[in-house]
Tab-separated table of C-alpha atoms in Angstrom:
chain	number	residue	atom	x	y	z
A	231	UNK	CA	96.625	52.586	-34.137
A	232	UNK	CA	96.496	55.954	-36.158
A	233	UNK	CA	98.357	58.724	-35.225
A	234	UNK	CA	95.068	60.685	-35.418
A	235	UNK	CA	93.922	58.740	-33.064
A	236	UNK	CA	97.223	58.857	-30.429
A	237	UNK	CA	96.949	62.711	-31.276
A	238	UNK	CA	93.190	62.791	-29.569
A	239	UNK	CA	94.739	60.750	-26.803
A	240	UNK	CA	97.563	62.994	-26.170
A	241	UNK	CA	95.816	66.089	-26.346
A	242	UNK	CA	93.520	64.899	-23.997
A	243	UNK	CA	96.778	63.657	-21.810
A	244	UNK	CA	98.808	66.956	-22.441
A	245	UNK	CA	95.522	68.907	-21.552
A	246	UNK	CA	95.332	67.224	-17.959
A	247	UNK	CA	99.342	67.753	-17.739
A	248	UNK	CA	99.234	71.327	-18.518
A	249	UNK	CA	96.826	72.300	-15.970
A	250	UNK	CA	98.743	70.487	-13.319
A	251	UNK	CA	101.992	72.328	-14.376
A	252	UNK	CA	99.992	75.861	-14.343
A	253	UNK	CA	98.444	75.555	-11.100
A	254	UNK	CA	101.838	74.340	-9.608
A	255	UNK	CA	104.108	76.699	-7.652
A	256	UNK	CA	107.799	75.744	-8.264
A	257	UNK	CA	109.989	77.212	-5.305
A	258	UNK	CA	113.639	76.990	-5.411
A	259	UNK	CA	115.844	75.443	-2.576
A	260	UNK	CA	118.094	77.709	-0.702
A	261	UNK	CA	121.839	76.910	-1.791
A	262	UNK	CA	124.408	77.160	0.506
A	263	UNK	CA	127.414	77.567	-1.506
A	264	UNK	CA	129.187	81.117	-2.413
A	265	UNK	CA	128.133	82.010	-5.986
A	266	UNK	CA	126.089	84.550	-4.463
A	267	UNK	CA	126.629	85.536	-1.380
A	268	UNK	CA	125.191	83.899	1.812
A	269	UNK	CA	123.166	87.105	3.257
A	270	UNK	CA	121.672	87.737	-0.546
A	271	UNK	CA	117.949	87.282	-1.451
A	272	UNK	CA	118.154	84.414	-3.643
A	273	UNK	CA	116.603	85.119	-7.020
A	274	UNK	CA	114.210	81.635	-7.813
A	275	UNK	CA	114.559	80.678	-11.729
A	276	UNK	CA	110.636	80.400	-12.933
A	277	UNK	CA	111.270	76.717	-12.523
A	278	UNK	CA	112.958	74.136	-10.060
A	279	UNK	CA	115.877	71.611	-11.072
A	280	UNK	CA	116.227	69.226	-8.341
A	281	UNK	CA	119.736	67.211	-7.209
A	282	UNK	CA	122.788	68.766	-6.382
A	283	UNK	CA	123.186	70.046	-9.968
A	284	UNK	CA	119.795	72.515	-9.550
A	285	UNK	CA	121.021	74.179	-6.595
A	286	UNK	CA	124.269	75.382	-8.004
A	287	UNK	CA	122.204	76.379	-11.324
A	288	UNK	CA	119.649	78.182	-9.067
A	289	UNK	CA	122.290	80.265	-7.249
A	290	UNK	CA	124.291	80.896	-11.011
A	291	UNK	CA	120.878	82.168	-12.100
A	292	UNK	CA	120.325	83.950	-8.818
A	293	UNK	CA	123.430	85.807	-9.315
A	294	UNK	CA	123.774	86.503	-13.259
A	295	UNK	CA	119.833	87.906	-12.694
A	296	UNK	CA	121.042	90.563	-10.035
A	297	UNK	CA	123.599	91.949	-12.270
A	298	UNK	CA	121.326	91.509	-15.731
A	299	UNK	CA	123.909	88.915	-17.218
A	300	UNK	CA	121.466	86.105	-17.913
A	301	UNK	CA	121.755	86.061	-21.817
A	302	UNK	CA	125.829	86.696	-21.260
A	303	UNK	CA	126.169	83.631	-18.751
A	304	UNK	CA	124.485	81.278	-20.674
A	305	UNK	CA	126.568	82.149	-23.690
A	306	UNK	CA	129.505	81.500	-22.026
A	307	UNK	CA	128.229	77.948	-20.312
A	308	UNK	CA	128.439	77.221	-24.214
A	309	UNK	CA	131.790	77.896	-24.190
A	310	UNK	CA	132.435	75.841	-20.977
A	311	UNK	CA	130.564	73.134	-21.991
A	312	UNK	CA	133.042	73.037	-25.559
A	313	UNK	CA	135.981	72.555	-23.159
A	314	UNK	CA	135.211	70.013	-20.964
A	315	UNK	CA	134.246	67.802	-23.915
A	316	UNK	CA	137.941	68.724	-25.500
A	317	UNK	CA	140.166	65.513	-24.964
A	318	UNK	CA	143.087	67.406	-23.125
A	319	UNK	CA	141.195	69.633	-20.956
A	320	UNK	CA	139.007	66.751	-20.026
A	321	UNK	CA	141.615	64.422	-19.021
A	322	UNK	CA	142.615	66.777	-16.459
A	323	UNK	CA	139.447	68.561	-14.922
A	324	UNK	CA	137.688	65.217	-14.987
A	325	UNK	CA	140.375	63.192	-13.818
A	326	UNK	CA	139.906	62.464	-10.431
A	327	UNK	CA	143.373	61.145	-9.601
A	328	UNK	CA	144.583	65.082	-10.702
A	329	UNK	CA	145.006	67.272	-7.626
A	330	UNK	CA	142.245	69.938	-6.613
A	331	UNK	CA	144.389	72.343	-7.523
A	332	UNK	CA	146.062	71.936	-10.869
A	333	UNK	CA	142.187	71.133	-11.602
A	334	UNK	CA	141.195	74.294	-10.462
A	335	UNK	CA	143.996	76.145	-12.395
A	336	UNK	CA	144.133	74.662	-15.668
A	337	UNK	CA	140.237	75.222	-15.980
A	338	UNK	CA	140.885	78.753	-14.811
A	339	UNK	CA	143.965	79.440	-17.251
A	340	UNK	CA	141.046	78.187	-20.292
A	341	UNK	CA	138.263	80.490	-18.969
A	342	UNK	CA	140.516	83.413	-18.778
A	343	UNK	CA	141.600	82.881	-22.582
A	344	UNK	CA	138.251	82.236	-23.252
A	345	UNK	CA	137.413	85.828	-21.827
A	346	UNK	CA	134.251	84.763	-19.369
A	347	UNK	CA	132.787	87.043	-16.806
A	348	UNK	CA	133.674	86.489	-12.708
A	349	UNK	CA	130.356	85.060	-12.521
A	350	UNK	CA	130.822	82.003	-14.588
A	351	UNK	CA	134.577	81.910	-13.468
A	352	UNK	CA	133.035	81.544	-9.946
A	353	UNK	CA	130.955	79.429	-10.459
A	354	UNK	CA	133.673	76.793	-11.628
A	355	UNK	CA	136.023	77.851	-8.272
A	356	UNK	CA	132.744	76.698	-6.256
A	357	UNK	CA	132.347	73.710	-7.817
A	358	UNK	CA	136.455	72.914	-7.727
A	359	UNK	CA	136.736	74.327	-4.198
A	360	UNK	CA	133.726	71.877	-3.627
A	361	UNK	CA	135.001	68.696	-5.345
A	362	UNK	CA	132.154	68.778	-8.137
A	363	UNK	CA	133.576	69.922	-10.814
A	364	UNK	CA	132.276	66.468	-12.638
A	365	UNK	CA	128.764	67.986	-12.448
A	366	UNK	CA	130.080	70.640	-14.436
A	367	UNK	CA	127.695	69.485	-17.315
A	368	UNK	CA	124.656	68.593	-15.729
A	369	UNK	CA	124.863	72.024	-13.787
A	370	UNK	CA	124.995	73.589	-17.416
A	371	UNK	CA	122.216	71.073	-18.506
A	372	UNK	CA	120.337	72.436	-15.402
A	373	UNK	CA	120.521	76.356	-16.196
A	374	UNK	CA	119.763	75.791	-19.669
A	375	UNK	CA	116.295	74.240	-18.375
A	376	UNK	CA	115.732	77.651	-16.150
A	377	UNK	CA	116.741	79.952	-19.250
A	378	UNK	CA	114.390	78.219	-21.496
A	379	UNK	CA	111.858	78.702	-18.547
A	380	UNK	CA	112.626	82.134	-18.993
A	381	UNK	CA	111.962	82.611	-22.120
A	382	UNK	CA	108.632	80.790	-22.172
A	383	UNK	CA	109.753	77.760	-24.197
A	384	UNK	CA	107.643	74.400	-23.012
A	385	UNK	CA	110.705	71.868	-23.719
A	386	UNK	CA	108.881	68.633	-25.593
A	387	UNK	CA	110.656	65.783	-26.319
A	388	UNK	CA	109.052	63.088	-28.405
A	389	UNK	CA	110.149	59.760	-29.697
A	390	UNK	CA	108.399	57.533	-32.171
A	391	UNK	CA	109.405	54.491	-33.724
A	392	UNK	CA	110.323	56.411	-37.233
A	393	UNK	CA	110.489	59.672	-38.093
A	394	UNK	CA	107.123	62.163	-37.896
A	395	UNK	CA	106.532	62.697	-41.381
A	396	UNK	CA	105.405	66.608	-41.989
A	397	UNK	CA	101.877	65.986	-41.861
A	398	UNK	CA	101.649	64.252	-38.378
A	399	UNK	CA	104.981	66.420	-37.622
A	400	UNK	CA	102.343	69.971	-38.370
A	401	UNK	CA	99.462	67.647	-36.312
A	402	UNK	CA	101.282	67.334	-33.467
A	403	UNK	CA	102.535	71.087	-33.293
A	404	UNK	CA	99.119	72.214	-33.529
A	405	UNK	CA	97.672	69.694	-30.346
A	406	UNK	CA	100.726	70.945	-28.267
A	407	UNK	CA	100.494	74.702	-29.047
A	408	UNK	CA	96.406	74.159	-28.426
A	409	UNK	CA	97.316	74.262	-24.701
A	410	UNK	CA	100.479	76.675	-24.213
A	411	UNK	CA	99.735	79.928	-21.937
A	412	UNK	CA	100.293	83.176	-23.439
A	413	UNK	CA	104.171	84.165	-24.084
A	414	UNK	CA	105.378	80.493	-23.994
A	415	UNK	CA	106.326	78.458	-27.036
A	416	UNK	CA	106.930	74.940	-27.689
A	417	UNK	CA	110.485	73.547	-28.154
A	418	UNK	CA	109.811	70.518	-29.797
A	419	UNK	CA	112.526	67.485	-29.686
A	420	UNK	CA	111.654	65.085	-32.122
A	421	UNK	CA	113.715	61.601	-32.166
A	422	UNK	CA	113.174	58.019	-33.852
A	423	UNK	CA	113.529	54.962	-31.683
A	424	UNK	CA	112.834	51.583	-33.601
A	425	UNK	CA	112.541	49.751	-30.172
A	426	UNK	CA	109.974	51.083	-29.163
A	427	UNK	CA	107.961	49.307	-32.190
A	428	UNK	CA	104.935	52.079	-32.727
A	429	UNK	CA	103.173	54.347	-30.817
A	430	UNK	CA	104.733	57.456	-29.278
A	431	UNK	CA	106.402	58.327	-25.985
A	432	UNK	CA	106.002	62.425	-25.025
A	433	UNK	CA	107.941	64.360	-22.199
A	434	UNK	CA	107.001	67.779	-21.503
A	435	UNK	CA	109.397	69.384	-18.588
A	436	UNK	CA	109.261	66.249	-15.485
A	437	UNK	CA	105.946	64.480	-17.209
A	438	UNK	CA	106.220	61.691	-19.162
A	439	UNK	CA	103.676	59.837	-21.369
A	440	UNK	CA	104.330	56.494	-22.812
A	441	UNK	CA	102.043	55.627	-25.551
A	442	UNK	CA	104.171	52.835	-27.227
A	443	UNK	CA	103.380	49.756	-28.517
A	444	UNK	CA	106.079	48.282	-26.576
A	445	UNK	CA	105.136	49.161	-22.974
A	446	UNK	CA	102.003	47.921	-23.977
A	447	UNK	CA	102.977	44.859	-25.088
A	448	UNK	CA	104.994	44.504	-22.060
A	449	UNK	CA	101.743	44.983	-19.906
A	450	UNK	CA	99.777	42.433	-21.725
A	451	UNK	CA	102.194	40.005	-21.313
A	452	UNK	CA	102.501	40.918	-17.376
A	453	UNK	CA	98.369	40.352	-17.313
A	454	UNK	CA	99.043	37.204	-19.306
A	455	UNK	CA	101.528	35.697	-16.786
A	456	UNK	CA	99.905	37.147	-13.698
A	457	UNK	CA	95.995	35.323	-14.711
């Protein structure tokens, strides 16, 4: 099979997907933790994150929005994100035979070096104070989903089994953009995955389309053994 031919498929796919995501209303879950403060209207992010980690990103966005800081705070999640992948500071933060405490103040003593505003600092104290300071990253993973949101970028992720060459690289770019709203823009993730055999698998935001020749394979041989 072509990838012509998957690219009619998908854009017929993408088009079905895209109305569904326009027409749907995405309302953020109240969180009941003290980023912002309890009595506070609660600012939703454009889109929802579900789990634990999407409520503490909703009320971080929530409370960086009041106080225009959005572009700021997710700066300086960069620069959170840098230490808790550093060996030392990981070893300790992460570690959960280390006290709540010296947790709490070693990450602390970094961010204040590291010159952050009090609403990413807080942040951190709610999730110590809370005993989650091991979702640390997917919280960050989470806010960079509502800040992309923001800006109007449709996240796409797709995997084939080599690399898009240019041409079918510029095809697909063309049968995604074909069904953006105006502002947004695709951010295209593009990744090679030699099990999957051929074909393509596409994710755009919590949609997922698998087009490989190894899921099919798998679900010919299921009808084979089933009849």
């Amino acid at each position: 099979m072509t990838f012509s031919y998957l690219f009619k498929i998908l854009t017929f796919i993408i088009g079905l997907i895209f109305v569904f995501i326009s027409s749907k209303t995405c309302l953020a879950r109240q969180f009941s933790t003290s980023v912002i403060r309890p009595a506070a209207k609660l600012v939703k992010p454009p889109i929802q994150v579900y789990g634990v980690e999407g409520r503490y990103a909703t009320a971080l966005f929530s409370a960086a929005s009041k106080q225009n800081k959005l572009d700021q705070v997710e700066q300086e999640l960069g620069k959170v994100s840098a230490l808790i992948k550093d060996p030392k500071m990981n070893s300790v933060v992460m570690n959960p035979h280390v006290k709540r405490s010296l947790k709490q103040k070693t990450f602390n003593d970094a961010l204040t070096k590291a010159k952050v505003s009090p609403i990413t600092v807080n942040l951190i104290n709610v999730l110590a104070d809370n005993g989650r300071l091991t979702l640390t990253g997917d919280v960050i993973n989470a806010f960079s989903k509502m800040m992309s949101a923001h800006r109007g970028e449709v996240i796409c992720s797709v995997t084939t089994a080599q690399p898009l060459d240019e041409a079918n690289l510029s095809e697909l770019k063309v049968a995604l953009k074909g069904f953006l709203q105006k502002g947004e823009t695709i951010k295209l993730e593009t990744k090679s995955d030699p099990s999957i055999l051929g074909g393509m698998i596409v994710s755009i935001g919590d949609k997922y389309v698998d087009m490989s020749t190894k899921t099919k394979i798998q679900k010919l041989t299921k009808l084979i053994r089933e009849t």
